[in-house]
Amino acid sequence: MEYEAFKEAILAELKDFYGKDADAITVKNITGSSDRKQNEGIVISLQNEVGGSGGHTINLSGLYEQYASGSMDLYDCVEAIYRECECSH
């Protein structure tokens, strides 16, 4: 699956999973810390978050690399995003 199709599939899965619990699920450009490479991240803003952090940002480009290499499938990627959000609480 190409990157754009992967991104759309991930967004659809997350919107289905979080439903009305998410204020917003968006994609934005982020800068990689080690190589200054431009990547995309998914930002998930959940309702009733304590501390009003403005959302959780997960490196979508990094997940795609793992997906493309075969080390994760689409649902593993969705689960990784969910776990990242839960650990940030």
PDB file of N, CA and C in Angstrom:
ATOM      1  N   MET A   1       0.851  -1.176   0.000  1.00  0.00           N
ATOM      2  CA  MET A   1       0.000   0.000   0.000  1.00  0.00           C
ATOM      3  C   MET A   1       0.898   1.242   0.000  1.00  0.00           C
ATOM      4  N   GLU A   2       0.570   2.182  -0.852  1.00  0.00           N
ATOM      5  CA  GLU A   2       1.324   3.429  -0.922  1.00  0.00           C
ATOM      6  C   GLU A   2       1.053   4.282   0.319  1.00  0.00           C
ATOM      7  N   TYR A   3       1.942   5.248   0.577  1.00  0.00           N
ATOM      8  CA  TYR A   3       1.864   6.065   1.785  1.00  0.00           C
ATOM      9  C   TYR A   3       0.520   6.797   1.923  1.00  0.00           C
ATOM     10  N   GLU A   4       0.046   7.448   0.856  1.00  0.00           N
ATOM     11  CA  GLU A   4      -1.202   8.220   0.946  1.00  0.00           C
ATOM     12  C   GLU A   4      -2.391   7.321   1.287  1.00  0.00           C
ATOM     13  N   ALA A   5      -2.449   6.128   0.696  1.00  0.00           N
ATOM     14  CA  ALA A   5      -3.524   5.179   0.998  1.00  0.00           C
ATOM     15  C   ALA A   5      -3.405   4.692   2.443  1.00  0.00           C
ATOM     16  N   PHE A   6      -2.171   4.455   2.895  1.00  0.00           N
ATOM     17  CA  PHE A   6      -1.916   4.061   4.280  1.00  0.00           C
ATOM     18  C   PHE A   6      -2.428   5.143   5.232  1.00  0.00           C
ATOM     19  N   LYS A   7      -2.074   6.394   4.947  1.00  0.00           N
ATOM     20  CA  LYS A   7      -2.481   7.515   5.795  1.00  0.00           C
ATOM     21  C   LYS A   7      -3.997   7.601   5.879  1.00  0.00           C
ATOM     22  N   GLU A   8      -4.673   7.494   4.741  1.00  0.00           N
ATOM     23  CA  GLU A   8      -6.141   7.568   4.730  1.00  0.00           C
ATOM     24  C   GLU A   8      -6.758   6.403   5.499  1.00  0.00           C
ATOM     25  N   ALA A   9      -6.188   5.210   5.358  1.00  0.00           N
ATOM     26  CA  ALA A   9      -6.702   4.037   6.071  1.00  0.00           C
ATOM     27  C   ALA A   9      -6.521   4.199   7.578  1.00  0.00           C
ATOM     28  N   ILE A  10      -5.376   4.712   7.993  1.00  0.00           N
ATOM     29  CA  ILE A  10      -5.117   4.939   9.421  1.00  0.00           C
ATOM     30  C   ILE A  10      -6.100   5.974   9.973  1.00  0.00           C
ATOM     31  N   LEU A  11      -6.277   7.079   9.257  1.00  0.00           N
ATOM     32  CA  LEU A  11      -7.209   8.117   9.700  1.00  0.00           C
ATOM     33  C   LEU A  11      -8.627   7.566   9.833  1.00  0.00           C
ATOM     34  N   ALA A  12      -9.062   6.768   8.866  1.00  0.00           N
ATOM     35  CA  ALA A  12     -10.402   6.185   8.906  1.00  0.00           C
ATOM     36  C   ALA A  12     -10.550   5.252  10.111  1.00  0.00           C
ATOM     37  N   GLU A  13      -9.540   4.428  10.356  1.00  0.00           N
ATOM     38  CA  GLU A  13      -9.588   3.509  11.503  1.00  0.00           C
ATOM     39  C   GLU A  13      -9.642   4.271  12.823  1.00  0.00           C
ATOM     40  N   LEU A  14      -8.827   5.332  12.937  1.00  0.00           N
ATOM     41  CA  LEU A  14      -8.807   6.112  14.172  1.00  0.00           C
ATOM     42  C   LEU A  14     -10.123   6.850  14.395  1.00  0.00           C
ATOM     43  N   LYS A  15     -10.682   7.416  13.333  1.00  0.00           N
ATOM     44  CA  LYS A  15     -11.965   8.112  13.466  1.00  0.00           C
ATOM     45  C   LYS A  15     -13.063   7.136  13.865  1.00  0.00           C
ATOM     46  N   ASP A  16     -13.021   5.926  13.308  1.00  0.00           N
ATOM     47  CA  ASP A  16     -13.989   4.898  13.673  1.00  0.00           C
ATOM     48  C   ASP A  16     -13.790   4.468  15.123  1.00  0.00           C
ATOM     49  N   PHE A  17     -12.535   4.302  15.534  1.00  0.00           N
ATOM     50  CA  PHE A  17     -12.229   3.837  16.881  1.00  0.00           C
ATOM     51  C   PHE A  17     -12.601   4.876  17.938  1.00  0.00           C
ATOM     52  N   TYR A  18     -12.147   6.116  17.748  1.00  0.00           N
ATOM     53  CA  TYR A  18     -12.375   7.150  18.762  1.00  0.00           C
ATOM     54  C   TYR A  18     -13.764   7.770  18.677  1.00  0.00           C
ATOM     55  N   GLY A  19     -14.345   7.806  17.492  1.00  0.00           N
ATOM     56  CA  GLY A  19     -15.680   8.368  17.336  1.00  0.00           C
ATOM     57  C   GLY A  19     -15.798   9.748  17.943  1.00  0.00           C
ATOM     58  N   LYS A  20     -16.805   9.930  18.778  1.00  0.00           N
ATOM     59  CA  LYS A  20     -17.075  11.243  19.374  1.00  0.00           C
ATOM     60  C   LYS A  20     -16.170  11.556  20.560  1.00  0.00           C
ATOM     61  N   ASP A  21     -15.318  10.615  20.958  1.00  0.00           N
ATOM     62  CA  ASP A  21     -14.384  10.876  22.057  1.00  0.00           C
ATOM     63  C   ASP A  21     -13.232  11.779  21.622  1.00  0.00           C
ATOM     64  N   ALA A  22     -13.053  11.920  20.318  1.00  0.00           N
ATOM     65  CA  ALA A  22     -11.968  12.755  19.795  1.00  0.00           C
ATOM     66  C   ALA A  22     -12.536  14.078  19.307  1.00  0.00           C
ATOM     67  N   ASP A  23     -11.923  15.170  19.762  1.00  0.00           N
ATOM     68  CA  ASP A  23     -12.299  16.482  19.235  1.00  0.00           C
ATOM     69  C   ASP A  23     -11.801  16.621  17.808  1.00  0.00           C
ATOM     70  N   ALA A  24     -10.583  16.118  17.549  1.00  0.00           N
ATOM     71  CA  ALA A  24      -9.993  16.240  16.212  1.00  0.00           C
ATOM     72  C   ALA A  24      -8.917  15.180  16.020  1.00  0.00           C
ATOM     73  N   ILE A  25      -8.833  14.674  14.801  1.00  0.00           N
ATOM     74  CA  ILE A  25      -7.750  13.786  14.379  1.00  0.00           C
ATOM     75  C   ILE A  25      -7.240  14.377  13.077  1.00  0.00           C
ATOM     76  N   THR A  26      -6.015  14.918  13.111  1.00  0.00           N
ATOM     77  CA  THR A  26      -5.475  15.625  11.951  1.00  0.00           C
ATOM     78  C   THR A  26      -4.056  15.165  11.658  1.00  0.00           C
ATOM     79  N   VAL A  27      -3.551  15.591  10.505  1.00  0.00           N
ATOM     80  CA  VAL A  27      -2.174  15.288  10.111  1.00  0.00           C
ATOM     81  C   VAL A  27      -1.432  16.613   9.981  1.00  0.00           C
ATOM     82  N   LYS A  28      -0.203  16.655  10.493  1.00  0.00           N
ATOM     83  CA  LYS A  28       0.610  17.862  10.357  1.00  0.00           C
ATOM     84  C   LYS A  28       2.051  17.462  10.080  1.00  0.00           C
ATOM     85  N   ASN A  29       2.826  18.402   9.564  1.00  0.00           N
ATOM     86  CA  ASN A  29       4.246  18.173   9.329  1.00  0.00           C
ATOM     87  C   ASN A  29       4.999  18.303  10.641  1.00  0.00           C
ATOM     88  N   ILE A  30       5.926  17.381  10.864  1.00  0.00           N
ATOM     89  CA  ILE A  30       6.798  17.425  12.036  1.00  0.00           C
ATOM     90  C   ILE A  30       8.232  17.263  11.553  1.00  0.00           C
ATOM     91  N   THR A  31       9.176  17.687  12.359  1.00  0.00           N
ATOM     92  CA  THR A  31      10.590  17.555  12.015  1.00  0.00           C
ATOM     93  C   THR A  31      11.188  16.450  12.847  1.00  0.00           C
ATOM     94  N   GLY A  32      11.869  15.512  12.193  1.00  0.00           N
ATOM     95  CA  GLY A  32      12.555  14.440  12.905  1.00  0.00           C
ATOM     96  C   GLY A  32      13.683  15.017  13.741  1.00  0.00           C
ATOM     97  N   SER A  33      13.859  14.515  14.944  1.00  0.00           N
ATOM     98  CA  SER A  33      14.844  15.084  15.863  1.00  0.00           C
ATOM     99  C   SER A  33      16.281  14.780  15.460  1.00  0.00           C
ATOM    100  N   SER A  34      16.543  13.619  14.935  1.00  0.00           N
ATOM    101  CA  SER A  34      17.936  13.245  14.679  1.00  0.00           C
ATOM    102  C   SER A  34      18.426  13.653  13.294  1.00  0.00           C
ATOM    103  N   ASP A  35      17.559  13.629  12.299  1.00  0.00           N
ATOM    104  CA  ASP A  35      18.033  13.874  10.941  1.00  0.00           C
ATOM    105  C   ASP A  35      17.417  15.103  10.281  1.00  0.00           C
ATOM    106  N   ARG A  36      16.627  15.846  11.024  1.00  0.00           N
ATOM    107  CA  ARG A  36      15.966  17.059  10.511  1.00  0.00           C
ATOM    108  C   ARG A  36      15.109  16.779   9.276  1.00  0.00           C
ATOM    109  N   LYS A  37      14.753  15.519   9.111  1.00  0.00           N
ATOM    110  CA  LYS A  37      13.903  15.115   7.999  1.00  0.00           C
ATOM    111  C   LYS A  37      12.460  15.518   8.296  1.00  0.00           C
ATOM    112  N   GLN A  38      11.779  16.003   7.288  1.00  0.00           N
ATOM    113  CA  GLN A  38      10.379  16.393   7.428  1.00  0.00           C
ATOM    114  C   GLN A  38       9.529  15.130   7.405  1.00  0.00           C
ATOM    115  N   ASN A  39       8.701  14.929   8.403  1.00  0.00           N
ATOM    116  CA  ASN A  39       7.801  13.790   8.496  1.00  0.00           C
ATOM    117  C   ASN A  39       6.387  14.294   8.734  1.00  0.00           C
ATOM    118  N   GLU A  40       5.436  13.385   8.642  1.00  0.00           N
ATOM    119  CA  GLU A  40       4.062  13.722   8.998  1.00  0.00           C
ATOM    120  C   GLU A  40       3.715  13.023  10.301  1.00  0.00           C
ATOM    121  N   GLY A  41       2.935  13.710  11.091  1.00  0.00           N
ATOM    122  CA  GLY A  41       2.466  13.143  12.347  1.00  0.00           C
ATOM    123  C   GLY A  41       0.955  13.239  12.421  1.00  0.00           C
ATOM    124  N   ILE A  42       0.358  12.300  13.124  1.00  0.00           N
ATOM    125  CA  ILE A  42      -1.080  12.343  13.395  1.00  0.00           C
ATOM    126  C   ILE A  42      -1.251  12.988  14.758  1.00  0.00           C
ATOM    127  N   VAL A  43      -2.143  13.961  14.831  1.00  0.00           N
ATOM    128  CA  VAL A  43      -2.446  14.634  16.089  1.00  0.00           C
ATOM    129  C   VAL A  43      -3.854  14.238  16.500  1.00  0.00           C
ATOM    130  N   ILE A  44      -3.980  13.705  17.715  1.00  0.00           N
ATOM    131  CA  ILE A  44      -5.278  13.288  18.234  1.00  0.00           C
ATOM    132  C   ILE A  44      -5.576  14.125  19.474  1.00  0.00           C
ATOM    133  N   SER A  45      -6.655  14.893  19.406  1.00  0.00           N
ATOM    134  CA  SER A  45      -7.115  15.698  20.533  1.00  0.00           C
ATOM    135  C   SER A  45      -8.369  15.047  21.088  1.00  0.00           C
ATOM    136  N   LEU A  46      -8.264  14.539  22.312  1.00  0.00           N
ATOM    137  CA  LEU A  46      -9.391  13.843  22.918  1.00  0.00           C
ATOM    138  C   LEU A  46     -10.199  14.785  23.792  1.00  0.00           C
ATOM    139  N   GLN A  47     -11.503  14.534  23.867  1.00  0.00           N
ATOM    140  CA  GLN A  47     -12.371  15.320  24.733  1.00  0.00           C
ATOM    141  C   GLN A  47     -12.033  15.019  26.184  1.00  0.00           C
ATOM    142  N   ASN A  48     -12.268  15.985  27.023  1.00  0.00           N
ATOM    143  CA  ASN A  48     -12.104  15.833  28.478  1.00  0.00           C
ATOM    144  C   ASN A  48     -10.696  15.444  28.882  1.00  0.00           C
ATOM    145  N   GLU A  49      -9.690  15.886  28.134  1.00  0.00           N
ATOM    146  CA  GLU A  49      -8.315  15.592  28.510  1.00  0.00           C
ATOM    147  C   GLU A  49      -7.896  16.462  29.684  1.00  0.00           C
ATOM    148  N   VAL A  50      -7.250  15.851  30.639  1.00  0.00           N
ATOM    149  CA  VAL A  50      -6.737  16.589  31.785  1.00  0.00           C
ATOM    150  C   VAL A  50      -5.462  17.305  31.375  1.00  0.00           C
ATOM    151  N   GLY A  51      -5.374  18.560  31.668  1.00  0.00           N
ATOM    152  CA  GLY A  51      -4.154  19.308  31.363  1.00  0.00           C
ATOM    153  C   GLY A  51      -4.196  20.029  30.042  1.00  0.00           C
ATOM    154  N   GLY A  52      -5.152  19.740  29.191  1.00  0.00           N
ATOM    155  CA  GLY A  52      -5.285  20.444  27.922  1.00  0.00           C
ATOM    156  C   GLY A  52      -4.002  20.518  27.123  1.00  0.00           C
ATOM    157  N   SER A  53      -3.390  19.387  26.870  1.00  0.00           N
ATOM    158  CA  SER A  53      -2.087  19.338  26.204  1.00  0.00           C
ATOM    159  C   SER A  53      -2.142  19.734  24.738  1.00  0.00           C
ATOM    160  N   GLY A  54      -3.328  19.852  24.168  1.00  0.00           N
ATOM    161  CA  GLY A  54      -3.433  20.205  22.760  1.00  0.00           C
ATOM    162  C   GLY A  54      -3.372  19.014  21.839  1.00  0.00           C
ATOM    163  N   GLY A  55      -3.292  17.829  22.395  1.00  0.00           N
ATOM    164  CA  GLY A  55      -3.310  16.628  21.579  1.00  0.00           C
ATOM    165  C   GLY A  55      -2.020  15.849  21.631  1.00  0.00           C
ATOM    166  N   HIS A  56      -2.093  14.641  21.156  1.00  0.00           N
ATOM    167  CA  HIS A  56      -0.956  13.731  21.098  1.00  0.00           C
ATOM    168  C   HIS A  56      -0.493  13.666  19.651  1.00  0.00           C
ATOM    169  N   THR A  57       0.808  13.782  19.420  1.00  0.00           N
ATOM    170  CA  THR A  57       1.341  13.694  18.064  1.00  0.00           C
ATOM    171  C   THR A  57       2.132  12.400  17.931  1.00  0.00           C
ATOM    172  N   ILE A  58       1.773  11.610  16.947  1.00  0.00           N
ATOM    173  CA  ILE A  58       2.433  10.330  16.680  1.00  0.00           C
ATOM    174  C   ILE A  58       3.037  10.396  15.283  1.00  0.00           C
ATOM    175  N   ASN A  59       4.270   9.953  15.142  1.00  0.00           N
ATOM    176  CA  ASN A  59       4.995  10.016  13.873  1.00  0.00           C
ATOM    177  C   ASN A  59       4.404   9.003  12.887  1.00  0.00           C
ATOM    178  N   LEU A  60       3.606   9.493  11.965  1.00  0.00           N
ATOM    179  CA  LEU A  60       2.956   8.638  10.975  1.00  0.00           C
ATOM    180  C   LEU A  60       3.959   8.095   9.967  1.00  0.00           C
ATOM    181  N   SER A  61       4.931   8.914   9.580  1.00  0.00           N
ATOM    182  CA  SER A  61       5.941   8.471   8.619  1.00  0.00           C
ATOM    183  C   SER A  61       6.747   7.306   9.180  1.00  0.00           C
ATOM    184  N   GLY A  62       7.064   7.362  10.471  1.00  0.00           N
ATOM    185  CA  GLY A  62       7.793   6.273  11.116  1.00  0.00           C
ATOM    186  C   GLY A  62       6.989   4.982  11.147  1.00  0.00           C
ATOM    187  N   LEU A  63       5.691   5.108  11.419  1.00  0.00           N
ATOM    188  CA  LEU A  63       4.829   3.922  11.398  1.00  0.00           C
ATOM    189  C   LEU A  63       4.751   3.331  10.004  1.00  0.00           C
ATOM    190  N   TYR A  64       4.691   4.208   8.995  1.00  0.00           N
ATOM    191  CA  TYR A  64       4.626   3.704   7.622  1.00  0.00           C
ATOM    192  C   TYR A  64       5.891   2.925   7.262  1.00  0.00           C
ATOM    193  N   GLU A  65       7.030   3.390   7.713  1.00  0.00           N
ATOM    194  CA  GLU A  65       8.282   2.670   7.446  1.00  0.00           C
ATOM    195  C   GLU A  65       8.219   1.259   8.017  1.00  0.00           C
ATOM    196  N   GLN A  66       7.667   1.121   9.236  1.00  0.00           N
ATOM    197  CA  GLN A  66       7.534  -0.201   9.842  1.00  0.00           C
ATOM    198  C   GLN A  66       6.509  -1.046   9.082  1.00  0.00           C
ATOM    199  N   TYR A  67       5.429  -0.409   8.654  1.00  0.00           N
ATOM    200  CA  TYR A  67       4.407  -1.105   7.872  1.00  0.00           C
ATOM    201  C   TYR A  67       5.001  -1.591   6.543  1.00  0.00           C
ATOM    202  N   ALA A  68       5.711  -0.711   5.843  1.00  0.00           N
ATOM    203  CA  ALA A  68       6.277  -1.036   4.534  1.00  0.00           C
ATOM    204  C   ALA A  68       7.324  -2.137   4.624  1.00  0.00           C
ATOM    205  N   SER A  69       8.031  -2.196   5.761  1.00  0.00           N
ATOM    206  CA  SER A  69       9.053  -3.229   5.929  1.00  0.00           C
ATOM    207  C   SER A  69       8.450  -4.588   6.308  1.00  0.00           C
ATOM    208  N   GLY A  70       7.155  -4.580   6.650  1.00  0.00           N
ATOM    209  CA  GLY A  70       6.489  -5.832   7.009  1.00  0.00           C
ATOM    210  C   GLY A  70       6.538  -6.157   8.488  1.00  0.00           C
ATOM    211  N   SER A  71       7.127  -5.282   9.305  1.00  0.00           N
ATOM    212  CA  SER A  71       7.222  -5.569  10.732  1.00  0.00           C
ATOM    213  C   SER A  71       5.920  -5.259  11.480  1.00  0.00           C
ATOM    214  N   MET A  72       5.022  -4.475  10.856  1.00  0.00           N
ATOM    215  CA  MET A  72       3.717  -4.171  11.453  1.00  0.00           C
ATOM    216  C   MET A  72       2.662  -4.200  10.354  1.00  0.00           C
ATOM    217  N   ASP A  73       1.444  -4.643  10.718  1.00  0.00           N
ATOM    218  CA  ASP A  73       0.352  -4.500   9.765  1.00  0.00           C
ATOM    219  C   ASP A  73      -0.456  -3.252  10.134  1.00  0.00           C
ATOM    220  N   LEU A  74      -1.482  -2.950   9.367  1.00  0.00           N
ATOM    221  CA  LEU A  74      -2.256  -1.736   9.574  1.00  0.00           C
ATOM    222  C   LEU A  74      -2.830  -1.670  10.986  1.00  0.00           C
ATOM    223  N   TYR A  75      -3.340  -2.786  11.475  1.00  0.00           N
ATOM    224  CA  TYR A  75      -3.980  -2.791  12.786  1.00  0.00           C
ATOM    225  C   TYR A  75      -2.952  -2.688  13.909  1.00  0.00           C
ATOM    226  N   ASP A  76      -1.738  -3.202  13.692  1.00  0.00           N
ATOM    227  CA  ASP A  76      -0.656  -2.983  14.655  1.00  0.00           C
ATOM    228  C   ASP A  76      -0.343  -1.497  14.768  1.00  0.00           C
ATOM    229  N   CYS A  77      -0.371  -0.797  13.640  1.00  0.00           N
ATOM    230  CA  CYS A  77      -0.100   0.648  13.624  1.00  0.00           C
ATOM    231  C   CYS A  77      -1.166   1.401  14.404  1.00  0.00           C
ATOM    232  N   VAL A  78      -2.439   1.044  14.183  1.00  0.00           N
ATOM    233  CA  VAL A  78      -3.540   1.683  14.913  1.00  0.00           C
ATOM    234  C   VAL A  78      -3.389   1.418  16.408  1.00  0.00           C
ATOM    235  N   GLU A  79      -3.043   0.190  16.765  1.00  0.00           N
ATOM    236  CA  GLU A  79      -2.863  -0.152  18.173  1.00  0.00           C
ATOM    237  C   GLU A  79      -1.700   0.626  18.789  1.00  0.00           C
ATOM    238  N   ALA A  80      -0.619   0.792  18.040  1.00  0.00           N
ATOM    239  CA  ALA A  80       0.534   1.567  18.531  1.00  0.00           C
ATOM    240  C   ALA A  80       0.134   3.016  18.800  1.00  0.00           C
ATOM    241  N   ILE A  81      -0.687   3.582  17.926  1.00  0.00           N
ATOM    242  CA  ILE A  81      -1.161   4.953  18.125  1.00  0.00           C
ATOM    243  C   ILE A  81      -2.043   5.029  19.372  1.00  0.00           C
ATOM    244  N   TYR A  82      -2.949   4.093  19.519  1.00  0.00           N
ATOM    245  CA  TYR A  82      -3.828   4.048  20.691  1.00  0.00           C
ATOM    246  C   TYR A  82      -3.009   3.951  21.975  1.00  0.00           C
ATOM    247  N   ARG A  83      -2.023   3.057  21.985  1.00  0.00           N
ATOM    248  CA  ARG A  83      -1.196   2.877  23.187  1.00  0.00           C
ATOM    249  C   ARG A  83      -0.406   4.146  23.511  1.00  0.00           C
ATOM    250  N   GLU A  84       0.104   4.806  22.476  1.00  0.00           N
ATOM    251  CA  GLU A  84       0.844   6.063  22.673  1.00  0.00           C
ATOM    252  C   GLU A  84      -0.058   7.113  23.320  1.00  0.00           C
ATOM    253  N   CYS A  85      -1.278   7.204  22.859  1.00  0.00           N
ATOM    254  CA  CYS A  85      -2.215   8.171  23.433  1.00  0.00           C
ATOM    255  C   CYS A  85      -2.569   7.827  24.868  1.00  0.00           C
ATOM    256  N   GLU A  86      -2.770   6.555  25.139  1.00  0.00           N
ATOM    257  CA  GLU A  86      -3.128   6.126  26.495  1.00  0.00           C
ATOM    258  C   GLU A  86      -1.977   6.341  27.472  1.00  0.00           C
ATOM    259  N   CYS A  87      -0.760   6.113  27.024  1.00  0.00           N
ATOM    260  CA  CYS A  87       0.408   6.293  27.897  1.00  0.00           C
ATOM    261  C   CYS A  87       0.672   7.761  28.206  1.00  0.00           C
ATOM    262  N   SER A  88       0.178   8.645  27.360  1.00  0.00           N
ATOM    263  CA  SER A  88       0.400  10.076  27.557  1.00  0.00           C
ATOM    264  C   SER A  88      -0.530  10.681  28.594  1.00  0.00           C
ATOM    265  N   HIS A  89      -1.505   9.922  29.039  1.00  0.00           N
ATOM    266  CA  HIS A  89      -2.462  10.464  30.013  1.00  0.00           C
ATOM    267  C   HIS A  89      -1.841  10.557  31.372  1.00  0.00           C
TER     268      HIS A  89
END
